Amino acid sequence: VSELREWRPVIYRKCTDTVWLLLFFLFWTGLMFITGYAVMAGAAERLVLGYDSFGNICGRKNAPVKGAPLSGQDMTNKKYVFFLNSCSLEMQSLKISSLSLCVSSCPQEQLNSLEDLQSFARNNGSCLCVYNLNISSYTLNPKAAELCPTLPVPPSKSFPLFNRCVPQNPECYSKYASVLISMVNEMDVFHRILGGILTGKDTVIGLSVLALAFSFILVLAFRFIRPLLVHTLIALVVFGLLFVSGVLWWLYYDYRNDPSTELETEKENVKFLLGYAIFSTVVTVVLLSIILVLRKRLPFTVQLFRIVGKIIGRIPFLLFQPLWTFLILIVFWVVWVAVLLSLGTAGTAQTTSGGQVEYRALSGICYMAWYHFIGLIWTSEFILACQQMTIAGAVVTCYFNRNKSSPPPHPVLSSISVLFCYHLGTAVKGSFLITILRIPRMVLLYLYNVLKQKESACAKCLFKCCFCWVWCQEICLRYFNQHAYTTTAIHGTNFCTSAKDAVFILAKNSAKLASISCFGDFILFLGKVFVVCFTVFGGLMAFNYHRELQAWVVPLLLVGFFAYLISHSFLSVFEVTVDAMFLCFAIDMETNDGSAEKPYFVDQELLSFVSQSNKLTEGQKQRSMRSFQDNEDGTELQPMV
């Protein structure tokens, strides 16, 4: 069937993979339910801002809680949590036993009497007694000793991360710190990670903007590429890999030998840093080896990107396509993180004796979080797939155009309209297959964390092999997905038919095109590594200043993930253009013979480039074969004389 197919961009199309589009719609219905539930039941501010014993979140206006008369107060100017019994705190079921209040400032000096408390409240506007006790009644109310902090009140400072008043008295501080460490260590890892993300949100956003700037600079650089630029990029990537690996090992050594490492978040930072350092070192060694092997193909790479730049010059709006994709991804990621934070704090406020409020976590939150995480992967991959199909459609339209000097009008808009009218289901199916390969990796990671205490070398080796196998499958699937999207853009077939046809064409022309496109993809991959390296380095410098009580290595992983997606979104313009161009070339060579009846669609410059590259490849093969034969002759056994 594939051999008889008439390869031309079809005019009359039909919708493809509509069942998958319906499935995606149903999946997003579930995401909308989780979003609504998280917004109604969650309060992300409680993670960082803190709240008092009456259900008021410090630093904001609050809604009243039924059965709690002191709830629902305006705490906009009261940003710090103050414990009435800070020198003798105790932990009971993840809850500190002492009564807590929201105050506008922490006492800088020791307060020894109720008169001192009254004077502090009048001078600083910070009331350290229960809200319903008037300042003038501090020394008159017989119950003031119960409604005010235990005397003497030690001097305290506001804690820089969680806005708590931390006592400065050595005895009180040691007791307070031990209880706070116990509370953070007993918190669920999910909540600790949420706290790290929320407190470092400004840094994450700033680093994402930095990755955007790096990616945009690289897009312009590849558009007007020169030999010196390729060498400069390779030098910067090598420097970045070596430098980031060295910084990661140095930070790991510094954290591991720090005697003050007591918090579970700090121990998690050490573990993650070790993993980052090992991964970065392995990637550095592998990439340096590949660069050394492929260094002789740099001139052909420059020529290849000149041809790609010529195609993009005919479709200049392709350079703006990643910008729209990036904006859509940013909006989706911001909404996704906001929902995740709200979901992590979803709980019901329940009143206890004395009008106090406790927040009880709701059941089923963990399952919702997993569903939400799958939604992140699937939707992000779907958005990127739509961009790939849009670029492929525009390239296909320009390639199969006889008059190269007069490109078709609005090829990008035409490609977008074809995608949204006919082929959204194909993009959904391709992105779902990528998501399916991500799920086993998550399951393997979970099992690895559960079984790592057994310290079995055989189990660790097995898990690492499974990780590698799944990762290789994902890389191969991404490659075939891209060619399936291009085939759909040409002939309008569904995903499976397009993938089968693409495999058939590529298999017949793999010897001609593999060596050409692979090195171009490798240079683009180096560009992505450049963006990730320098963004992660900026994150290391920024997050390293906030070690205490913050799992900053997880936000750093999020920064690296965002940086890679941003760079992939921008540089995929060239990647998709190269792959689509060579698939169109293979189809052109397959269906035409260059005669007057069946002339080629290919541009003469591209045809000569492929011929020269194939001659170089054939010459290298012949030299290697002669070298092998010479070695065989040289090692032939001679008869003994």
XYZ file of C-alpha atoms in Angstrom:
641
model
C 0.000 0.000 0.000
C 2.827 2.382 0.942
C 4.631 1.774 -2.364
C 1.581 2.745 -4.433
C 0.704 5.842 -2.393
C 0.525 9.065 -4.384
C 2.629 11.396 -2.240
C 1.248 14.926 -2.562
C -0.224 17.353 -0.003
C -3.924 16.597 -0.310
C -6.538 19.332 -0.588
C -9.599 17.390 0.557
C -9.022 15.925 4.032
C -11.025 14.198 6.711
C -10.749 14.198 10.493
C -8.221 11.714 11.882
C -8.168 9.890 15.250
C -11.402 11.480 16.489
C -11.807 8.847 19.227
C -8.538 10.007 20.793
C -9.673 13.619 20.688
C -12.837 12.607 22.561
C -10.728 10.699 25.102
C -8.570 13.799 25.647
C -11.681 15.886 26.184
C -12.940 13.441 28.826
C -9.535 13.474 30.525
C -9.600 17.251 30.686
C -13.093 17.097 32.183
C -11.488 15.227 35.089
C -8.765 17.874 35.320
C -11.403 20.593 35.474
C -13.115 18.754 38.340
C -9.797 18.534 40.248
C -9.129 22.227 39.566
C -12.508 23.265 40.901
C -12.112 21.032 43.939
C -8.611 22.379 44.690
C -9.749 26.006 44.391
C -12.707 25.425 46.714
C -10.927 23.276 49.333
C -7.285 24.440 49.196
C -5.326 27.310 50.745
C -1.726 27.361 49.508
C -0.844 30.356 51.716
C -0.950 28.142 54.803
C 2.239 26.394 53.661
C 4.416 29.477 53.933
C 2.525 32.338 55.573
C 1.447 30.267 58.547
C -1.809 30.499 60.511
C -2.880 30.966 64.102
C -4.820 28.642 66.381
C -8.137 30.179 65.304
C -7.857 29.456 61.559
C -6.599 32.907 60.477
C -3.836 32.920 57.850
C -1.245 35.552 58.710
C -0.700 38.389 56.242
C -4.127 38.337 54.564
C -7.855 38.808 55.105
C -9.705 35.712 56.307
C -13.201 34.310 56.102
C -14.894 33.296 59.363
C -15.047 29.634 60.390
C -18.263 28.405 61.916
C -17.872 27.756 65.625
C -14.661 29.819 65.934
C -15.538 33.355 67.136
C -11.965 34.649 66.752
C -11.676 33.545 63.115
C -12.331 35.678 60.042
C -10.054 38.558 61.041
C -8.055 40.915 58.833
C -4.408 39.909 59.336
C -2.967 41.953 56.464
C -0.549 43.784 58.779
C 0.074 40.811 61.062
C 2.523 38.655 59.091
C 4.337 36.671 61.804
C 3.301 33.610 63.818
C 3.978 33.951 67.553
C 3.702 31.024 70.004
C 2.521 31.922 73.486
C 4.653 29.200 75.060
C 7.726 29.307 72.806
C 10.137 27.999 75.456
C 8.308 24.720 76.110
C 6.799 23.609 72.831
C 5.645 20.023 72.294
C 4.592 18.065 69.218
C 1.279 16.199 69.264
C 0.129 14.533 66.003
C 2.011 16.942 63.710
C 0.577 19.886 65.665
C 2.410 22.209 68.048
C 0.631 22.192 71.414
C 1.120 25.898 72.162
C -1.454 28.523 71.259
C -0.313 30.641 68.284
C -1.245 34.149 67.163
C -0.601 36.424 64.206
C 1.396 39.485 65.254
C 2.733 42.513 63.402
C 6.223 42.298 64.944
C 8.243 39.991 67.173
C 9.504 41.249 70.562
C 13.144 42.278 70.187
C 13.751 42.462 73.954
C 12.769 40.230 76.861
C 9.364 41.053 78.400
C 9.186 40.188 82.105
C 5.705 41.314 83.154
C 2.200 42.063 81.939
C 3.079 45.751 82.079
C 5.906 45.093 79.621
C 3.472 43.270 77.308
C 1.068 46.215 77.545
C 3.824 48.743 76.830
C 5.090 46.669 73.865
C 1.574 46.499 72.394
C 1.041 50.253 72.708
C 4.455 51.234 71.354
C 4.718 48.712 68.483
C 1.072 47.972 67.749
C 1.758 44.237 68.158
C -0.562 42.485 70.611
C 0.954 39.312 72.057
C -2.193 38.260 73.958
C -5.339 36.598 72.610
C -7.276 38.855 70.253
C -10.392 39.328 72.439
C -8.333 40.719 75.318
C -8.166 44.506 75.173
C -4.753 46.125 75.641
C -5.982 48.116 78.640
C -7.114 44.851 80.300
C -3.696 43.169 80.247
C -3.045 44.128 83.881
C -6.665 44.077 85.070
C -8.185 40.839 83.719
C -7.753 37.958 86.192
C -7.418 35.491 83.281
C -4.641 37.495 81.609
C -2.042 34.915 82.631
C -3.897 32.280 80.553
C -4.600 34.564 77.577
C -1.086 36.051 77.366
C 2.295 34.411 76.679
C 4.220 32.648 79.429
C 6.482 35.071 81.258
C 9.215 35.978 80.768
C 8.831 36.329 76.990
C 12.283 35.802 75.411
C 13.532 38.152 72.670
C 12.815 36.731 69.210
C 13.394 37.341 65.511
C 11.161 36.596 62.557
C 12.225 33.416 60.790
C 13.199 34.335 57.185
C 11.336 31.519 55.437
C 8.173 30.607 57.330
C 7.537 33.936 59.117
C 7.720 32.518 62.640
C 8.988 34.400 65.679
C 12.038 32.378 66.747
C 13.251 32.913 70.347
C 16.871 34.045 70.689
C 17.396 32.716 74.211
C 19.777 29.699 73.855
C 17.624 27.305 75.918
C 14.353 28.367 74.278
C 15.951 28.356 70.837
C 17.225 24.773 71.181
C 13.779 23.574 72.319
C 12.002 25.557 69.604
C 14.393 24.347 66.877
C 14.079 20.691 67.900
C 10.271 20.863 67.759
C 10.312 22.715 64.428
C 12.773 20.196 62.972
C 10.546 17.333 64.138
C 7.500 18.979 62.566
C 9.211 19.533 59.193
C 10.748 16.046 59.156
C 7.369 14.434 59.856
C 5.646 16.417 57.129
C 4.794 14.549 53.965
C 7.455 14.891 51.232
C 4.719 16.186 48.924
C 4.037 19.115 51.281
C 7.733 19.873 51.777
C 8.199 20.031 48.009
C 5.151 22.289 47.687
C 6.617 24.573 50.328
C 9.909 24.731 48.425
C 8.154 25.543 45.155
C 5.964 28.234 46.694
C 8.776 29.969 48.586
C 11.049 29.862 45.528
C 8.391 30.817 42.983
C 10.006 34.177 42.149
C 13.357 32.496 41.487
C 11.720 29.794 39.337
C 9.932 32.439 37.252
C 13.104 34.509 36.884
C 15.150 31.491 35.779
C 12.448 30.510 33.278
C 12.684 33.998 31.768
C 16.478 33.554 31.615
C 15.993 30.265 29.731
C 13.626 32.083 27.366
C 16.270 34.730 26.647
C 18.969 32.100 26.004
C 16.628 30.168 23.679
C 15.680 33.249 21.671
C 19.361 34.179 21.229
C 20.109 30.656 19.974
C 17.215 30.798 17.491
C 18.644 33.985 15.979
C 22.134 32.471 16.021
C 21.043 29.333 14.143
C 19.114 31.478 11.652
C 22.337 33.281 10.661
C 24.802 30.531 11.483
C 28.491 30.719 10.629
C 31.394 28.264 11.193
C 32.789 30.381 14.048
C 29.409 30.320 15.750
C 29.269 26.514 15.741
C 32.712 26.283 17.342
C 31.741 28.929 19.901
C 28.561 27.026 20.802
C 30.479 23.771 21.269
C 33.080 25.540 23.424
C 30.371 27.114 25.593
C 28.579 23.773 26.012
C 31.814 22.042 27.044
C 32.615 24.838 29.491
C 29.065 24.813 30.874
C 29.005 21.049 31.388
C 32.375 20.985 33.136
C 31.555 24.016 35.270
C 28.070 22.830 36.344
C 29.417 19.341 37.144
C 32.188 20.867 39.260
C 29.762 23.146 41.122
C 27.400 20.226 41.823
C 30.201 18.083 43.262
C 31.445 21.015 45.339
C 27.956 21.693 46.744
C 27.478 18.003 47.525
C 30.791 17.900 49.396
C 29.897 21.124 51.248
C 26.452 19.858 52.298
C 27.670 16.399 53.273
C 30.346 17.801 55.610
C 28.098 20.464 57.131
C 27.549 19.471 60.820
C 24.325 21.500 61.019
C 22.529 19.264 58.499
C 19.634 18.013 60.641
C 16.476 18.745 58.694
C 15.027 16.099 56.429
C 14.825 18.696 53.643
C 18.564 19.302 53.934
C 19.242 15.552 53.796
C 17.027 15.356 50.700
C 19.071 18.198 49.186
C 22.247 16.150 49.727
C 20.715 13.069 48.050
C 19.437 15.047 45.083
C 22.759 16.850 44.692
C 24.602 13.539 44.531
C 22.205 12.310 41.851
C 22.532 15.564 39.888
C 26.327 15.456 40.107
C 26.542 11.860 38.875
C 24.062 12.496 36.046
C 25.834 15.694 34.978
C 29.225 13.959 34.982
C 27.963 11.052 32.865
C 26.304 13.420 30.373
C 29.501 15.481 30.178
C 31.683 12.451 29.406
C 29.248 11.100 26.781
C 28.802 14.437 25.001
C 32.532 15.165 24.960
C 33.157 11.744 23.398
C 30.523 12.327 20.706
C 31.886 15.816 19.948
C 35.370 14.360 19.520
C 34.136 11.660 17.135
C 31.963 13.944 14.974
C 34.253 16.990 14.802
C 35.012 16.464 11.072
C 31.383 16.985 10.069
C 31.184 20.581 11.279
C 31.450 22.140 7.746
C 28.494 20.052 6.562
C 26.512 21.135 9.607
C 27.050 24.788 8.743
C 25.906 24.144 5.177
C 22.858 22.222 6.433
C 21.741 25.097 8.657
C 22.220 27.537 5.798
C 19.745 25.497 3.748
C 17.338 25.347 6.701
C 17.759 29.104 7.200
C 16.876 29.591 3.534
C 13.641 27.621 4.004
C 12.782 29.566 7.160
C 13.546 32.761 5.226
C 10.697 31.827 2.870
C 8.428 31.271 5.918
C 9.603 33.953 8.389
C 6.610 33.482 10.682
C 7.999 30.081 11.659
C 10.404 31.914 13.997
C 7.428 33.310 15.936
C 5.724 29.943 16.288
C 7.742 28.927 19.395
C 6.814 32.209 21.081
C 3.097 31.391 20.955
C 3.829 27.848 22.074
C 5.920 29.160 24.968
C 3.200 31.582 26.078
C 0.606 28.800 26.019
C 2.930 26.513 27.995
C 3.643 29.264 30.551
C -0.065 29.888 31.118
C -0.700 26.159 31.476
C 2.263 25.628 33.850
C 1.250 28.570 36.065
C -2.301 27.249 36.324
C -1.008 23.715 36.918
C 1.330 24.781 39.752
C -1.399 26.927 41.332
C -3.806 23.975 41.286
C -1.106 21.675 42.682
C -0.416 24.055 45.574
C -4.116 24.369 46.327
C -4.560 20.612 46.059
C -1.721 19.998 48.516
C -3.396 22.181 51.148
C -6.948 20.953 50.588
C -8.500 20.235 53.955
C -11.543 20.942 56.098
C -11.464 23.390 59.001
C -12.782 21.737 62.171
C -13.356 23.578 65.447
C -12.132 22.166 68.756
C -12.647 23.118 72.363
C -12.025 26.771 73.144
C -12.989 27.927 69.641
C -9.710 26.797 68.072
C -9.446 25.488 64.490
C -7.640 22.484 63.045
C -7.229 21.619 59.348
C -7.760 17.958 58.522
C -6.389 16.593 55.230
C -8.959 15.026 52.931
C -8.747 11.469 51.623
C -8.001 10.814 47.956
C -5.686 13.826 47.549
C -2.747 11.593 46.568
C -4.690 10.013 43.685
C -5.781 13.448 42.472
C -2.158 14.612 42.556
C -1.073 11.676 40.336
C -3.923 12.366 37.902
C -2.894 16.035 37.890
C 0.744 15.103 37.209
C -0.246 12.908 34.247
C -2.220 15.891 32.974
C 0.951 17.992 33.087
C 2.894 15.518 30.930
C 0.126 14.747 28.446
C -0.968 18.353 27.909
C 2.614 19.660 27.605
C 3.407 16.971 25.039
C 0.162 17.737 23.184
C 1.041 21.447 22.932
C 4.507 20.590 21.609
C 2.974 18.088 19.149
C 0.681 20.815 17.800
C 3.706 23.025 17.222
C 5.525 20.195 15.426
C 2.551 19.543 13.141
C 2.206 23.254 12.391
C 5.871 23.608 11.398
C 5.835 20.340 9.439
C 2.717 21.415 7.554
C 4.268 24.748 6.571
C 7.531 23.087 5.426
C 5.610 20.469 3.418
C 3.572 23.189 1.683
C 6.712 25.074 0.652
C 8.681 21.958 -0.372
C 6.002 20.625 -2.728
C 5.792 23.953 -4.518
C 7.193 24.092 -8.048
C 7.907 27.815 -8.048
C 10.527 28.197 -5.283
C 10.830 31.939 -5.842
C 7.126 32.426 -5.119
C 6.174 30.537 -1.914
C 2.490 29.842 -1.208
C 0.658 32.570 0.737
C 0.343 32.205 4.546
C 1.694 28.651 4.911
C 1.764 28.862 8.735
C -1.863 29.982 9.052
C -2.881 27.354 6.519
C -1.067 24.664 8.524
C -2.705 25.797 11.784
C -6.163 25.728 10.231
C -5.594 22.206 8.842
C -4.384 21.043 12.249
C -7.353 22.388 14.201
C -9.920 21.309 11.630
C -8.671 17.778 10.930
C -5.666 16.472 12.874
C -5.935 17.384 16.578
C -6.743 13.722 17.322
C -3.447 12.652 15.723
C -1.524 15.068 17.957
C -3.431 13.729 20.984
C -2.566 10.121 20.142
C 1.126 10.833 19.560
C 1.435 12.785 22.820
C -0.441 10.046 24.695
C 2.094 7.434 23.579
C 4.895 9.603 24.999
C 2.927 9.952 28.252
C 2.426 6.192 28.465
C 6.199 5.720 28.356
C 6.617 8.275 31.149
C 4.314 6.388 33.546
C 6.556 3.266 33.855
C 9.450 5.593 34.676
C 7.419 7.134 37.506
C 6.417 3.687 38.780
C 10.035 2.504 38.643
C 11.142 5.614 40.523
C 8.522 4.986 43.217
C 9.549 1.327 43.578
C 13.214 2.333 43.684
C 12.535 4.729 46.570
C 10.530 2.060 48.404
C 13.127 -0.703 47.986
C 16.317 1.351 48.257
C 16.610 0.611 51.988
C 17.436 -3.029 51.189
C 20.730 -1.952 49.570
C 20.598 -4.692 46.942
C 23.179 -4.103 44.211
C 21.354 -6.469 41.857
C 18.045 -4.614 42.331
C 19.714 -1.234 41.754
C 21.330 -2.492 38.555
C 17.997 -3.911 37.357
C 16.187 -0.634 38.027
C 18.835 1.375 36.197
C 18.642 -0.957 33.194
C 14.851 -0.564 33.128
C 15.218 3.224 33.306
C 17.657 3.172 30.396
C 15.424 0.874 28.342
C 12.328 3.051 28.833
C 14.322 6.203 28.056
C 15.635 4.715 24.792
C 12.094 3.730 23.834
C 10.926 7.292 24.461
C 13.681 8.767 22.272
C 12.829 6.397 19.410
C 9.111 7.092 19.762
C 9.678 10.857 19.650
C 11.665 10.419 16.432
C 8.945 8.374 14.723
C 6.194 10.636 16.095
C 7.727 13.614 14.339
C 7.868 11.793 11.008
C 4.326 10.513 11.513
C 3.150 14.118 12.011
C 4.919 15.148 8.786
C 3.314 12.267 6.890
C -0.100 13.276 8.246
C 0.568 16.839 7.072
C 1.325 15.502 3.581
C -1.374 12.933 3.032
C -3.941 13.510 5.802
C -3.877 9.918 7.131
C -4.348 8.856 10.745
C -1.467 8.358 13.171
C -0.922 4.615 12.698
C -1.065 4.753 8.890
C 1.227 7.769 8.821
C 3.731 6.088 11.172
C 3.745 2.937 8.995
C 4.310 4.936 5.808
C 7.037 7.033 7.430
C 8.868 3.920 8.645
C 8.661 2.426 5.142
C 10.126 5.543 3.512
C 12.833 6.008 6.142
C 13.860 2.362 5.989
C 14.481 2.608 2.249
C 16.492 5.843 2.570
C 18.115 5.465 5.974
C 21.613 5.024 4.540
C 21.375 8.323 2.652
C 19.818 10.536 5.302
C 20.665 9.147 8.731
C 24.222 10.477 8.969
C 23.159 13.914 7.668
C 20.206 14.587 9.946
C 21.700 12.981 13.051
C 24.561 15.447 13.363
C 22.235 18.389 12.749
C 19.970 17.094 15.536
C 23.030 16.661 17.733
C 24.064 20.311 17.287
C 20.518 21.371 18.193
C 20.662 19.101 21.236
C 23.883 20.844 22.263
C 21.968 24.108 22.054
C 19.369 22.738 24.473
C 22.143 21.530 26.783
C 23.642 25.034 26.672
C 20.353 26.599 27.817
C 19.796 24.013 30.573
C 23.400 24.218 31.857
C 23.524 27.957 32.297
C 19.955 28.160 33.652
C 20.662 25.431 36.211
C 23.895 27.187 37.160
C 21.906 30.363 37.835
C 19.481 28.278 39.906
C 22.327 26.757 41.909
C 23.628 30.191 42.802
C 20.151 31.521 43.652
C 18.799 28.555 45.642
C 22.031 27.901 47.534
C 21.364 31.011 49.632
C 18.141 29.484 51.017
C 19.168 26.174 52.539
C 17.085 26.158 55.681
C 13.777 24.268 55.668
C 13.480 24.362 51.894
C 13.731 21.417 49.514
C 15.273 23.715 46.913
C 16.758 20.893 44.852
C 13.258 19.890 43.704
C 12.440 23.421 42.464
C 15.864 23.310 40.771
C 14.782 20.132 38.976
C 11.608 21.958 37.968
C 13.744 24.822 36.629
C 15.837 22.378 34.589
C 12.660 20.757 33.236
C 11.165 24.127 32.278
C 14.475 25.264 30.715
C 14.646 22.140 28.563
C 11.016 22.470 27.458
C 11.500 26.162 26.623
C 14.691 25.513 24.639
C 13.088 22.494 22.947
C 10.055 24.590 22.050
C 12.243 27.236 20.369
C 14.937 25.085 18.764
C 12.408 22.535 17.543
C 11.714 24.977 14.700
C 15.041 23.928 13.170
C 14.759 20.321 14.336
C 11.300 19.796 12.851
C 12.264 21.713 9.695
C 15.318 19.477 9.154
C 13.385 16.247 9.745
C 10.417 17.333 7.614
C 12.711 18.537 4.830
C 14.600 15.232 4.641
C 11.398 13.153 4.799
C 9.988 15.235 1.925
C 13.284 14.722 0.098
C 13.088 10.941 0.588
C 9.498 10.915 -0.661
C 10.498 13.089 -3.618
C 13.318 10.697 -4.566
C 10.981 7.727 -4.105
C 8.153 8.960 -6.326
C 9.994 11.042 -8.938
C 12.957 10.385 -11.224
C 13.948 13.875 -12.413
C 12.536 13.386 -15.908
C 10.296 15.851 -17.727
C 7.261 13.752 -16.833
C 8.267 13.359 -13.160
C 10.530 16.264 -12.193
C 11.928 16.608 -8.687
C 10.486 19.127 -6.242
C 13.835 19.400 -4.433
C 15.901 22.576 -4.451
C 19.224 22.213 -6.324
C 21.265 23.347 -3.301
C 19.731 20.649 -1.085
C 20.277 17.995 -3.756
C 23.984 18.862 -4.115
C 24.396 18.962 -0.309
C 22.971 15.447 0.096
C 25.190 14.159 -2.723
C 28.352 15.629 -1.175
C 27.481 14.301 2.273
C 26.837 10.818 0.893
C 30.176 10.891 -0.956
C 31.933 11.782 2.306
C 30.183 8.939 4.112
C 31.048 6.450 1.370
C 34.670 7.604 1.388
C 34.926 7.084 5.143
C 33.457 3.592 4.798
C 35.936 2.665 2.053
C 38.879 3.979 4.078
C 37.780 2.023 7.113
C 37.376 -1.142 5.015
C 40.867 -0.699 3.494
C 42.302 -0.124 6.932
C 40.604 -3.273 8.187
C 41.933 -5.310 5.239
C 45.467 -3.938 5.741
C 45.349 -4.942 9.376
C 44.235 -8.439 8.408
C 47.121 -8.726 5.945
C 49.590 -7.429 8.488
C 48.592 -9.944 11.132
C 48.612 -12.999 8.854
C 50.615 -15.879 10.362
C 53.814 -16.645 8.447
C 55.421 -20.118 8.257
C 58.367 -20.653 10.578
C 61.757 -20.969 8.892
